[in-house]
Coordinates of C-alpha atoms in Angstrom, one line a residue:
M944 CA 56.5 4.2 6.4
T945 CA 57.5 1.5 8.9
L946 CA 55.3 -1.2 10.2
R947 CA 55.3 0.5 13.5
T948 CA 54.3 3.7 12.1
A949 CA 51.4 2.0 10.1
L950 CA 50.2 0.3 13.3
L951 CA 50.2 3.6 15.3
L952 CA 48.3 5.4 12.5
I953 CA 45.7 2.7 12.4
I954 CA 45.3 2.8 16.2
A955 CA 45.0 6.6 16.4
L956 CA 42.3 6.4 13.5
L957 CA 40.4 3.7 15.5
C958 CA 40.5 6.0 18.7
V959 CA 39.0 8.8 16.9
P960 CA 35.1 8.9 17.3
A961 CA 33.1 8.7 14.3
A962 CA 31.3 11.6 13.1
R963 CA 27.7 10.9 13.2
A964 CA 25.9 12.3 10.4
Q965 CA 22.6 13.6 11.7
V966 CA 19.9 14.1 9.0
E967 CA 17.6 16.8 9.8
P968 CA 14.0 16.4 8.7
R969 CA 13.1 18.7 5.9
P970 CA 9.9 20.7 5.9
L971 CA 7.3 19.4 3.6
S972 CA 7.5 22.5 1.4
Q973 CA 11.3 21.1 0.3
L974 CA 9.9 17.6 -0.3
D975 CA 9.1 16.4 -3.8
L976 CA 5.1 16.0 -3.5
R977 CA 2.9 14.5 -5.9
V978 CA -0.7 14.6 -6.2
W979 CA -2.9 12.1 -8.3
T980 CA -6.5 12.7 -9.3
T981 CA -8.9 11.4 -11.8
D982 CA -6.9 13.4 -14.4
N983 CA -4.1 10.9 -13.9
G984 CA -6.0 7.8 -13.8
L985 CA -7.5 7.3 -10.5
P986 CA -11.1 6.2 -10.7
H987 CA -12.2 8.8 -8.0
N988 CA -10.6 11.8 -6.2
T989 CA -11.3 10.5 -2.7
V990 CA -9.0 7.5 -1.8
L991 CA -10.4 5.6 1.0
S992 CA -7.7 3.1 1.8
L993 CA -4.3 2.4 0.5
A994 CA -1.7 -0.6 0.6
Q995 CA 1.6 -1.6 -0.9
T996 CA 2.4 -5.2 -1.7
S997 CA 5.8 -6.6 -1.4
D998 CA 6.6 -6.0 -4.9
G999 CA 6.1 -2.2 -4.2
T1000 CA 2.8 -1.9 -6.1
L1001 CA 0.5 0.7 -4.7
W1002 CA -3.4 -0.2 -4.3
A1003 CA -5.8 2.5 -3.7
G1004 CA -9.4 1.9 -2.9
T1005 CA -11.8 4.5 -4.0
W1006 CA -15.6 5.2 -4.2
A1007 CA -15.3 4.5 -8.0
G1008 CA -13.2 1.3 -7.8
L1009 CA -9.8 -0.1 -7.0
A1010 CA -6.6 1.5 -8.6
R1011 CA -3.4 -0.5 -9.1
F1012 CA -0.3 1.8 -9.5
N1013 CA 2.9 0.5 -10.6
G1014 CA 4.8 3.8 -10.1
I1015 CA 4.0 4.9 -13.7
E1016 CA 0.3 4.5 -14.4
F1017 CA -2.9 3.5 -12.8
R1018 CA -4.9 0.4 -13.7
V1019 CA -8.5 0.6 -12.6
L1020 CA -10.5 -2.5 -11.5
D1021 CA -14.1 -2.1 -11.0
R1022 CA -17.4 -4.0 -11.6
D1023 CA -17.2 -3.3 -15.3
N1024 CA -14.0 -5.0 -16.0
T1025 CA -13.5 -7.4 -12.9
P1026 CA -16.5 -9.7 -12.4
A1027 CA -15.2 -10.5 -8.9
L1028 CA -15.8 -7.0 -7.8
D1029 CA -19.6 -6.3 -7.7
D1030 CA -19.4 -3.3 -5.7
N1031 CA -17.3 -0.1 -6.9
G1032 CA -16.9 1.4 -3.2
I1033 CA -13.8 -0.1 -2.1
L1034 CA -13.5 0.9 1.7
T1035 CA -10.5 -1.2 2.7
V1036 CA -7.4 -2.4 1.1
V1037 CA -5.0 -4.9 2.7
A1038 CA -1.6 -6.2 1.5
D1039 CA -0.3 -9.4 2.9
G1040 CA 3.1 -10.0 1.0
A1041 CA 2.0 -10.1 -2.5
V1042 CA -1.5 -10.8 -1.8
V1043 CA -4.3 -8.0 -1.7
F1044 CA -7.6 -8.2 0.1
V1045 CA -10.4 -5.7 -0.8
G1046 CA -13.4 -5.0 1.2
T1047 CA -16.5 -3.1 -0.4
R1048 CA -19.1 -0.8 1.1
R1049 CA -21.9 -3.4 0.7
G1050 CA -19.8 -6.5 2.4
G1051 CA -18.1 -7.8 -0.7
L1052 CA -14.6 -9.3 -0.2
V1053 CA -12.1 -10.2 -3.0
R1054 CA -8.6 -11.6 -2.9
I1055 CA -6.0 -10.7 -5.6
A1056 CA -2.9 -12.8 -6.1
G1057 CA -1.1 -12.0 -9.1
S1058 CA -3.5 -12.2 -12.1
E1059 CA -5.8 -14.3 -10.2
I1060 CA -8.9 -12.3 -8.7
T1061 CA -11.2 -14.4 -6.4
Q1062 CA -14.2 -13.2 -4.8
I1063 CA -14.4 -14.5 -1.3
A1064 CA -17.9 -13.1 -0.3
P1065 CA -20.3 -11.3 -2.8
A1066 CA -21.5 -7.8 -2.0
A1067 CA -24.8 -7.8 0.0
G1068 CA -23.8 -11.4 1.2
P1069 CA -23.0 -13.2 4.4
I1070 CA -20.4 -10.6 5.5
G1071 CA -23.2 -8.1 5.8
G1072 CA -22.4 -4.3 5.7
H1073 CA -19.3 -2.1 5.2
V1074 CA -16.0 -3.9 5.5
L1075 CA -14.3 -1.2 7.5
A1076 CA -11.1 -3.1 8.6
M1077 CA -9.2 -6.2 7.7
E1078 CA -6.0 -7.8 9.2
P1079 CA -4.3 -10.9 7.7
A1080 CA -3.0 -13.3 10.1
A1081 CA -1.5 -16.8 10.0
D1082 CA -4.0 -18.8 7.7
A1083 CA -6.9 -16.5 8.6
L1084 CA -8.3 -12.9 7.8
W1085 CA -9.7 -10.9 10.6
I1086 CA -12.7 -8.7 9.2
G1087 CA -14.4 -5.8 10.9
T1088 CA -17.8 -4.9 9.6
E1089 CA -20.4 -2.0 10.4
E1090 CA -23.3 -4.4 11.1
S1091 CA -21.8 -7.7 11.8
G1092 CA -18.8 -6.9 14.1

């Protein structure tokens, strides 16, 4: 193959439009669906809030505690095994990178960073009422509650 033939072949290949692979969405019935319940380690069958940290860990807030899922098993954090959680009703879970903020039904607020679990506000404390929403911001955490706004 001469240099001229090789150049013509390259130019011809560059002029051919690339075939676009369109991926058609599959119906839910064809997806691999998994359901987790208390039989699999969740503390309660109703998940009230779900967040994912930057390392891929899933955090589920339930009426009976917080569940940390590493892709294989659940580890439950509740008031029996985690002193910073003085209320098991976890209404809100928000991830900010590797940090997790947890809001409870009685106004408790907890921060989890690695293995360090810190109570920011106790249940029935100054926040007052259900922690319904949280949004991490630069050097701040916006908190929406039922009673205090």
